Coordinates of C-alpha atoms and ligand atoms in Angstrom, one line a residue:
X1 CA -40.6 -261.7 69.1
X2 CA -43.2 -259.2 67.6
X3 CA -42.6 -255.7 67.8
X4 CA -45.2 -253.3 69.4
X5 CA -46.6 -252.2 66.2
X6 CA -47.2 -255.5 65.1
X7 CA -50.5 -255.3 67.0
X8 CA -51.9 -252.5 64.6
X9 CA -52.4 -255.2 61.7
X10 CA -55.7 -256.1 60.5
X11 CA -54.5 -257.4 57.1
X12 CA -56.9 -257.1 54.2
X13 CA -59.1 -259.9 53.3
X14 CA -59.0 -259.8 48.6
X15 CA -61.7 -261.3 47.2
X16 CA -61.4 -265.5 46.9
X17 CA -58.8 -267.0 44.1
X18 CA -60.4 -270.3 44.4
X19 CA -58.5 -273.6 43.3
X20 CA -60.7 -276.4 43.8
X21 CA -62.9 -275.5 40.9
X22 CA -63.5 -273.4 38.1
X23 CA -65.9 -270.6 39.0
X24 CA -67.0 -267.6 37.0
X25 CA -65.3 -264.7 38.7
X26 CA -67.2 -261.5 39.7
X27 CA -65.9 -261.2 42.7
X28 CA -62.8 -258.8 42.6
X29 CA -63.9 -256.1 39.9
X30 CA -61.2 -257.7 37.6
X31 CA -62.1 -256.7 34.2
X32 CA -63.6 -259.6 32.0
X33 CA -61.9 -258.5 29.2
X34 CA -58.2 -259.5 28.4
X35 CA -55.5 -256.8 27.8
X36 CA -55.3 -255.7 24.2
X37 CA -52.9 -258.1 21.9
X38 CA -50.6 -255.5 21.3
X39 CA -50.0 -255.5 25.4
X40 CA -48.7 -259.1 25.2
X41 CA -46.8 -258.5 22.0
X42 CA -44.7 -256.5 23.7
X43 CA -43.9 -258.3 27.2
X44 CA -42.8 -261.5 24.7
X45 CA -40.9 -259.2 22.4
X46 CA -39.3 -257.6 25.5
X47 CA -38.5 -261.2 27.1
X48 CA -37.5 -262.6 23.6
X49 CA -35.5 -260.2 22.4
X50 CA -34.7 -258.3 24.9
X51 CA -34.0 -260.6 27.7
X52 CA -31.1 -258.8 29.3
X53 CA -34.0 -256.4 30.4
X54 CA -35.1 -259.2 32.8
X55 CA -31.7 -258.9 34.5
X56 CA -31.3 -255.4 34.5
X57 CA -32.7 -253.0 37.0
X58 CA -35.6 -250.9 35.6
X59 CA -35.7 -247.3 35.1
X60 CA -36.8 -246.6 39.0
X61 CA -38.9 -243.3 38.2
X62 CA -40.7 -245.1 35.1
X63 CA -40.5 -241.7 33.5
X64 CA -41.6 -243.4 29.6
X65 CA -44.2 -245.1 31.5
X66 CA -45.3 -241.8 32.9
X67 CA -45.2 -240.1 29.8
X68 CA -47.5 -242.3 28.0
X69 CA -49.9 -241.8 31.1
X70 CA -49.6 -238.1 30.8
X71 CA -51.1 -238.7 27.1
X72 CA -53.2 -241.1 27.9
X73 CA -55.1 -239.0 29.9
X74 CA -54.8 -236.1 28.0
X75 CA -56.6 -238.2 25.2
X76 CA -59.4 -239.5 27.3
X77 CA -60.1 -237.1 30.0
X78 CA -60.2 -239.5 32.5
X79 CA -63.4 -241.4 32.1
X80 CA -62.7 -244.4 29.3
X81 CA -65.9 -245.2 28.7
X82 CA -66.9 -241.6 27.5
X83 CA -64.2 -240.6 25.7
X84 CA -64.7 -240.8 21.5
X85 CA -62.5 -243.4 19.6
X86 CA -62.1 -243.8 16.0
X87 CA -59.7 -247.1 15.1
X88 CA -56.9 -246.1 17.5
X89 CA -57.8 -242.3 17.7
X90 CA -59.1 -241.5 21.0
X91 CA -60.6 -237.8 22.3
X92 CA -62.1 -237.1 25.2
X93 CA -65.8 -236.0 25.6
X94 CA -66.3 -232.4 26.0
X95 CA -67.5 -232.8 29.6
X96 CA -64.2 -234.8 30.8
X97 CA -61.8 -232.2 28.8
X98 CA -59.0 -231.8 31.2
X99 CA -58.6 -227.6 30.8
X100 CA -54.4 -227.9 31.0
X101 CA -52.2 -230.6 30.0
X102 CA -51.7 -233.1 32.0
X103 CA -47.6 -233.5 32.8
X104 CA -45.1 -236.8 33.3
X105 CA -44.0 -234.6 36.8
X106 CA -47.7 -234.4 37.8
X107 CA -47.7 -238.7 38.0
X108 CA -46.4 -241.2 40.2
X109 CA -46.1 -244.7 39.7
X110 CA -46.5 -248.0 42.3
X111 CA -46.8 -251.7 42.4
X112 CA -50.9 -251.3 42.0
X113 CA -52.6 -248.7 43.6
X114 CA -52.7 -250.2 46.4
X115 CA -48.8 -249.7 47.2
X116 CA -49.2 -246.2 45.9
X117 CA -52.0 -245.9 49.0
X118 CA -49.2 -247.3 51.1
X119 CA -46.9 -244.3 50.1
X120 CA -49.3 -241.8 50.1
X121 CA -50.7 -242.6 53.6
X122 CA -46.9 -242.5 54.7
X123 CA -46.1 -238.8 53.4
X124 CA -49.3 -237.2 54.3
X125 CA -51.0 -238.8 57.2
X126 CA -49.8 -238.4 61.1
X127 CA -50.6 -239.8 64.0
X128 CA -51.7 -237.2 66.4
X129 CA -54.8 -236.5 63.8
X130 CA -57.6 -238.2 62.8
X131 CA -57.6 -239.3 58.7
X132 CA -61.8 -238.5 57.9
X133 CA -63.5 -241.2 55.4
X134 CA -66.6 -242.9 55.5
X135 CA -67.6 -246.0 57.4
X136 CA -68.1 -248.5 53.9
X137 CA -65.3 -247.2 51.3
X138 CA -62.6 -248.7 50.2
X139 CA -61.7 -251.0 53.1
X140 CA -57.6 -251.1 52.5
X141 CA -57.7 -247.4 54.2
X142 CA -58.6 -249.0 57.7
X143 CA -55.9 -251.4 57.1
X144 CA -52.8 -248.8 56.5
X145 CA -54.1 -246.8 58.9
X146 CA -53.6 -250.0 61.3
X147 CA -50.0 -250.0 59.8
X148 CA -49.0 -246.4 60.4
X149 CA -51.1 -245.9 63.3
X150 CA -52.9 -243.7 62.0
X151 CA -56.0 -242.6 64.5
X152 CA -58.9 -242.6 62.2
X153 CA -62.5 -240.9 62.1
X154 CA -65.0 -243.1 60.1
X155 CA -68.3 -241.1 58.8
X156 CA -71.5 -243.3 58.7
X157 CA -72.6 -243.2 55.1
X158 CA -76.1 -241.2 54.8
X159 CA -79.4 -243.1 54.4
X160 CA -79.7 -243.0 50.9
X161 CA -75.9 -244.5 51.0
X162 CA -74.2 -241.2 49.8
X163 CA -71.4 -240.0 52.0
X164 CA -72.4 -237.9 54.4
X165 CA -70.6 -234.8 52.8
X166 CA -71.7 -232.1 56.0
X167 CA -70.7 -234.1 58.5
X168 CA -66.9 -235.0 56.8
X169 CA -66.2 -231.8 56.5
X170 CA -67.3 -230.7 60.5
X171 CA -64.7 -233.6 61.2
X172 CA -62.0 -232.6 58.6
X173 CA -62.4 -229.0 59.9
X174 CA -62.6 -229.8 63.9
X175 CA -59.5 -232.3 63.3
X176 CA -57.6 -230.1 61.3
X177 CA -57.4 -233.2 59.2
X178 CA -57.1 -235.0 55.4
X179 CA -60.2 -236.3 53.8
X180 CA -60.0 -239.8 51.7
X181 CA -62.6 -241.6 50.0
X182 CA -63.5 -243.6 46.5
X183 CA -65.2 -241.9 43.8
X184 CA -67.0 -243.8 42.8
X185 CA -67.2 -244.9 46.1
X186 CA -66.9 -248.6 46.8
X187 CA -68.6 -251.1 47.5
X188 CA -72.2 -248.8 46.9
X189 CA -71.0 -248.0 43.7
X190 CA -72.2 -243.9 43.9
X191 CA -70.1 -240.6 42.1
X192 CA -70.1 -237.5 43.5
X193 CA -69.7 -235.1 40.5
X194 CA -66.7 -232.8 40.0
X195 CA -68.4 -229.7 41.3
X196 CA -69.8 -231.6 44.8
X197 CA -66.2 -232.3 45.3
X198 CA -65.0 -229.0 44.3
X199 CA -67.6 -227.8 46.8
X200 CA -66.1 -230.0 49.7
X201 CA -62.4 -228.7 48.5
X202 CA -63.3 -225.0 48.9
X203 CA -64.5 -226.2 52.7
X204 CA -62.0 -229.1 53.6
X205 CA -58.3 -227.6 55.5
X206 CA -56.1 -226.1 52.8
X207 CA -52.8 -227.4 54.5
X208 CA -54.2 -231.5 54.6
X209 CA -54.0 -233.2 51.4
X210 CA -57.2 -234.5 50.1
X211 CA -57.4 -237.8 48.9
X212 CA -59.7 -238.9 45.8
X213 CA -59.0 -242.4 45.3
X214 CA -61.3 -242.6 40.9
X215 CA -60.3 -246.7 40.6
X216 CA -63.5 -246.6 39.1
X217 CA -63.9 -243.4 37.1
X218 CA -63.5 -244.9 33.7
X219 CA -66.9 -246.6 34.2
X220 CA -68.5 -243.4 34.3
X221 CA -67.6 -241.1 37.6
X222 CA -66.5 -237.9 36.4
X223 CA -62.7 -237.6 37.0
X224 CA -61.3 -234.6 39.8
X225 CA -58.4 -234.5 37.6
X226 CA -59.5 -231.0 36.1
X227 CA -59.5 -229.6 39.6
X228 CA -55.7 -230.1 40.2
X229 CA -55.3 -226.1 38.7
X230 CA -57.6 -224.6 41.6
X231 CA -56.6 -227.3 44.5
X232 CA -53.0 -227.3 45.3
X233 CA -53.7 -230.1 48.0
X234 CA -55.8 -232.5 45.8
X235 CA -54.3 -235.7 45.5
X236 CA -56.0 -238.4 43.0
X237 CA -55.6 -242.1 42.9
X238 CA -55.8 -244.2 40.1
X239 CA -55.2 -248.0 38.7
X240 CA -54.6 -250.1 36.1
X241 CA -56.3 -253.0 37.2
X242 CA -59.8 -252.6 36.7
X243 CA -60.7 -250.6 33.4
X244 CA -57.2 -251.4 31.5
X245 CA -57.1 -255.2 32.7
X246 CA -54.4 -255.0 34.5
X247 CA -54.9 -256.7 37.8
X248 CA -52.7 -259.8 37.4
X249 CA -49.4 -257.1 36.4
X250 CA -49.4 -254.2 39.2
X251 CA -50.1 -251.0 38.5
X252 CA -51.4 -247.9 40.0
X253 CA -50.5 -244.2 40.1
X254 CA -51.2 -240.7 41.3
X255 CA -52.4 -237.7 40.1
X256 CA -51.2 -234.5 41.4
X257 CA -49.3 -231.2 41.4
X258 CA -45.5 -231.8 41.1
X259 CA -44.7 -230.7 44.7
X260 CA -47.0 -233.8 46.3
X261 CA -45.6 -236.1 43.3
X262 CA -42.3 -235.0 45.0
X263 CA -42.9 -235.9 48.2
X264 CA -44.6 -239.4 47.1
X265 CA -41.3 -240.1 45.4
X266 CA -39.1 -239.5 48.6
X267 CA -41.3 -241.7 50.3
X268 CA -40.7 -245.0 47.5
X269 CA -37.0 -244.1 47.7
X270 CA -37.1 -244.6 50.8
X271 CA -38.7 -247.9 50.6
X272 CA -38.0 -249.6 47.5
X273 CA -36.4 -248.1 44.5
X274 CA -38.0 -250.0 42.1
X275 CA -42.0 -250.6 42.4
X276 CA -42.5 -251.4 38.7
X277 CA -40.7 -253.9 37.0
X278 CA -39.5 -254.1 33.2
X279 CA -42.6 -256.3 32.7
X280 CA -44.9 -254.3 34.0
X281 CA -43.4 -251.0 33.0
X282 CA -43.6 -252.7 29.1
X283 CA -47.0 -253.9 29.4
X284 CA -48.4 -250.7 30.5
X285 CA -46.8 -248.6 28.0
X286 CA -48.1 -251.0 25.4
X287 CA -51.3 -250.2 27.3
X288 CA -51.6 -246.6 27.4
X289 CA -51.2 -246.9 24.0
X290 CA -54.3 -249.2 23.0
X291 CA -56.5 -246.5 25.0
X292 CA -59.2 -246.6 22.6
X293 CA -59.3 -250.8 22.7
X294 CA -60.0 -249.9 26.5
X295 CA -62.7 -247.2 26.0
X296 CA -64.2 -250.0 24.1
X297 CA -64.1 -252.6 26.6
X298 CA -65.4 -250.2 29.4
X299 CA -68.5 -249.0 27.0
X300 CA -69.0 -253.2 26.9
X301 CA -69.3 -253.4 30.4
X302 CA -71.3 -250.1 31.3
X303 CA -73.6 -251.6 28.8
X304 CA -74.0 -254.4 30.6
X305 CA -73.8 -253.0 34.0
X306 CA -77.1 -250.6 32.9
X307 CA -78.7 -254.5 31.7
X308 CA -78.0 -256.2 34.6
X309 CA -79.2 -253.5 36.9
X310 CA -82.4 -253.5 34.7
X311 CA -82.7 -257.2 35.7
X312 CA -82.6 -256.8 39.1
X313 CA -85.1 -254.7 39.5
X314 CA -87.7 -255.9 37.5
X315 CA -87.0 -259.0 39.6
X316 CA -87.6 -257.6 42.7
X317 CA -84.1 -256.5 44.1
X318 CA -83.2 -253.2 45.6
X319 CA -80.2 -252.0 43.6
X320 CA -77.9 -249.5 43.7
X321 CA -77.2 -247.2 40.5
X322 CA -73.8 -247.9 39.5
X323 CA -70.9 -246.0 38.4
X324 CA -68.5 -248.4 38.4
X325 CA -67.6 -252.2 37.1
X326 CA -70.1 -253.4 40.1
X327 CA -73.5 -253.0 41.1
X328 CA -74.3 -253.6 44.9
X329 CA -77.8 -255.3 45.4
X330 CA -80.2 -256.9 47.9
X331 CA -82.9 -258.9 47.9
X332 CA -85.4 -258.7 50.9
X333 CA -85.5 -262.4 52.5
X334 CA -81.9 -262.8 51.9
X335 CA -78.4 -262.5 53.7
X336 CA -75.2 -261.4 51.5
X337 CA -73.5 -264.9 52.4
X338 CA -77.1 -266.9 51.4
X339 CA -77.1 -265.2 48.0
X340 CA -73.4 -265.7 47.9
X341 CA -73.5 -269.0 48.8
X342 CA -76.3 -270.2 46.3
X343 CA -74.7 -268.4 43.4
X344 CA -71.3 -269.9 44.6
X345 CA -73.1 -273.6 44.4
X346 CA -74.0 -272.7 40.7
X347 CA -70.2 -272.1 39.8
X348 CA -70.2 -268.5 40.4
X349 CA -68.8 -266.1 42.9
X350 CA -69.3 -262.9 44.2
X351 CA -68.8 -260.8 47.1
X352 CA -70.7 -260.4 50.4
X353 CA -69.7 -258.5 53.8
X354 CA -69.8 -259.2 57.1
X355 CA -69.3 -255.3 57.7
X356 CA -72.5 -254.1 60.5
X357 CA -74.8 -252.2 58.0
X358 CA -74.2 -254.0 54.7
X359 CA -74.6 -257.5 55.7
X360 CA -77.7 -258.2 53.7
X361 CA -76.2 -256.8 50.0
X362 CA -73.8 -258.6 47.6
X363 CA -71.4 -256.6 44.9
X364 CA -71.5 -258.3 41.7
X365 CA -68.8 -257.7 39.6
X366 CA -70.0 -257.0 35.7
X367 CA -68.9 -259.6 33.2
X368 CA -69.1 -260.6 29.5
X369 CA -72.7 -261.2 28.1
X370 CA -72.1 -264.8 28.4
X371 CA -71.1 -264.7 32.3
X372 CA -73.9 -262.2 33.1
X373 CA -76.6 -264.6 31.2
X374 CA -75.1 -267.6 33.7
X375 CA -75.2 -265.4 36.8
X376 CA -79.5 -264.0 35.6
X377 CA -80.3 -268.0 35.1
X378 CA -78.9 -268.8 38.6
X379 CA -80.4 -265.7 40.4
X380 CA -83.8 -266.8 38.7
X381 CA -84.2 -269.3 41.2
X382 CA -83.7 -267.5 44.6
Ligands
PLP1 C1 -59.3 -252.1 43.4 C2 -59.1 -250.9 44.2 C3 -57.9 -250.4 44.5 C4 -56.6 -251.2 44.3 O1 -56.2 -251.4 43.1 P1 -54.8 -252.1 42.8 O2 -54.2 -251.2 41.8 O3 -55.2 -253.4 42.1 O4 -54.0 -252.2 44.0 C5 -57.8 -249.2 45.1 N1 -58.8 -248.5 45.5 C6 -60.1 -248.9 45.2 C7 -61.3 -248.1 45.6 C8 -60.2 -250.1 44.5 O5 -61.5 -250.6 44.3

């Protein structure tokens, strides 16, 4: 009863949602820290008194919603945890400035960025060519690639863990082909700066989209965004769920000239009309708006993030320097799944891989003081 492409799915395994216990959670990259009050102010104000918005269709372009993330990045550069806030005013710091303004028609809006992906894949990838990315990045790209049979060319990161920037571009260039990967890149948790991508742009096929997928930038990655002037096929992926708290509500988006925004639109029309409810479309225009709560939050966890990577290594681990909400660790003696497993006995989870090449590390999520204090008293002990 299947169909023939039903054999191309290698569904995507999320980090646990256990049920059987309370655990402390690091092992999704949610953000520890709730959405600002003014967020939940408005989805009850919109489902008190404004109810008949839950039975109405929503605005299927989400062009308010767009708007305020237009300004939003406008006001922050790109990179929350940099940018300058005084009470609700929020600038960006010189380095992010974005050098034009940012426009509604240069953003599209998904169900998380992982449905944006989805769309994005669809409009610009084929399959008689090979999409280029490294072997550990995000590892949803593997997965649509499976859905849209997309034949795929996967780079082995370099010793040092950096992508192997040379040999992606020989690829790219031999295949005629788009380039995708995290920056930061996930799970190691490494940026390349702005001018080592603009370096890989100038190389990289002019007619192929190139794909920067900065879920992480507001942790301290330096956004591509200013590059969308110079690089007419530069195509940036972002989301709400990790630095504006967002993971339970849905919602990611794309950065890019109005021409690819275009095309990503024709592709949701053609799928579903409506990717972001009234709830969500509420919630995040409520959180646009609280930017500088969320610059806040993100300087809480970078703070922590450079403490807890502190930790580790006076304590013996091999760790990672971190860009992101995560750090990705080992300890020599030690599998992924042991550590996992005796933090996981404690009350605590976090994330290991079966992946070839990364079996022995973990990626801890960065939490509040109070959950990174529980996670350094258990890790004494191993
Ligand atoms: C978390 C994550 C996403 C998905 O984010 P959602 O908006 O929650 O779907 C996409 N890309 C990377 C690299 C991520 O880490």
């Amino acid at each position: 009863m299947l169909s023939s492409r039903f054999k191309n799915l290698h569904p995507y395994v999320p980090g646990e949602q256990p049920k059987d216990r309370v655990y402390i959670k690091l092992n999704a990259n949610e953000n520890p820290y709730p959405p600002h009050p003014s967020v939940a102010k408005a989805v009850s104000e919109l489902a008190l008194n404004k109810t008949e918005k839950l039975g109405l269709y929503p605005d299927p372009d989400a062009n308010e919603l767009r708007q305020e993330i237009a300004t939003m990045l406008n006001k922050s550069g790109g990179v929350l945890c940099n940018a300058w806030t005084d009470g609700d005013e929020c600038t960006p710091d010189p380095k992010d400035m974005i050098p034009f303004e940012v426009t509604p028609d240069m953003i599209f809006c998904g169900n998380g960025s992982d449905e944006v992906l989805s769309f994005v894949f669809y409009s610009f990838f084929d399959s008689d060519r090979k999409l280029v990315f490294p072997t550990h990045t995000y590892s949803f790209y593997p997965v649509y690639c499976g859905f849209y049979e997309i034949p795929m060319d996967q780079v082995p990161l370099k010793d040092d863990w950096t992508l192997d920037r040379e040999k992606m571009l020989e690829d790219a260039n031999k295949f005629d082909s788009s380039i995708i990967f995290a920056n930061p890149n996930a799970p190691t948790g490494i940026s390349l700066s702005r001018n080592e991508v603009a370096a890989m742009l100038d190389r990289a096929p002019k007619d192929r989209v190139f794909i920067v997928d900065e879920a992480y930038c507001d942790f301290g990655g330096e956004s591509c965004i200013p590059l969308l002037k110079d690089y007419k096929n530069l195509v940036i992926v972002r989301t709400f769920s990790k630095s504006l708290s967002f993971a339970g509500m849905r919602l990611g988006f794309v950065v890019a000239n109005p021409e690819l925004i275009q095309a990503v639109f024709t592709a949701k029309n053609s799928f579903n009309h409506f990717p972001v409810d009234n709830v969500a479309q509420t919630a995040a225009i409520a959180s646009c708006k609280a930017v500088s709560y969320y610059a806040e939050t993100s300087r809480k966890v970078v703070e922590q993030r450079e403490s807890f990577t502190d930790f580790l290594k006076k304590n013996g681990w091999f760790v990672i320097d971190s860009r992101t909400n995560f750090v990705f660790a080992k300890k020599q003696g030690h599998t992924g799944e042991e550590i996992y497993q005796h933090v996981k006995k404690n009350g605590i989870l976090i994330r290991h891989f079966n992946t070839p090449g990364i079996e022995d590390f973990v990626r801890i999520t960065i939490g509040t003081p109070e959950q990174m204090a529980a996670l350094r008293e258990v890790l004494f002990d191993l």
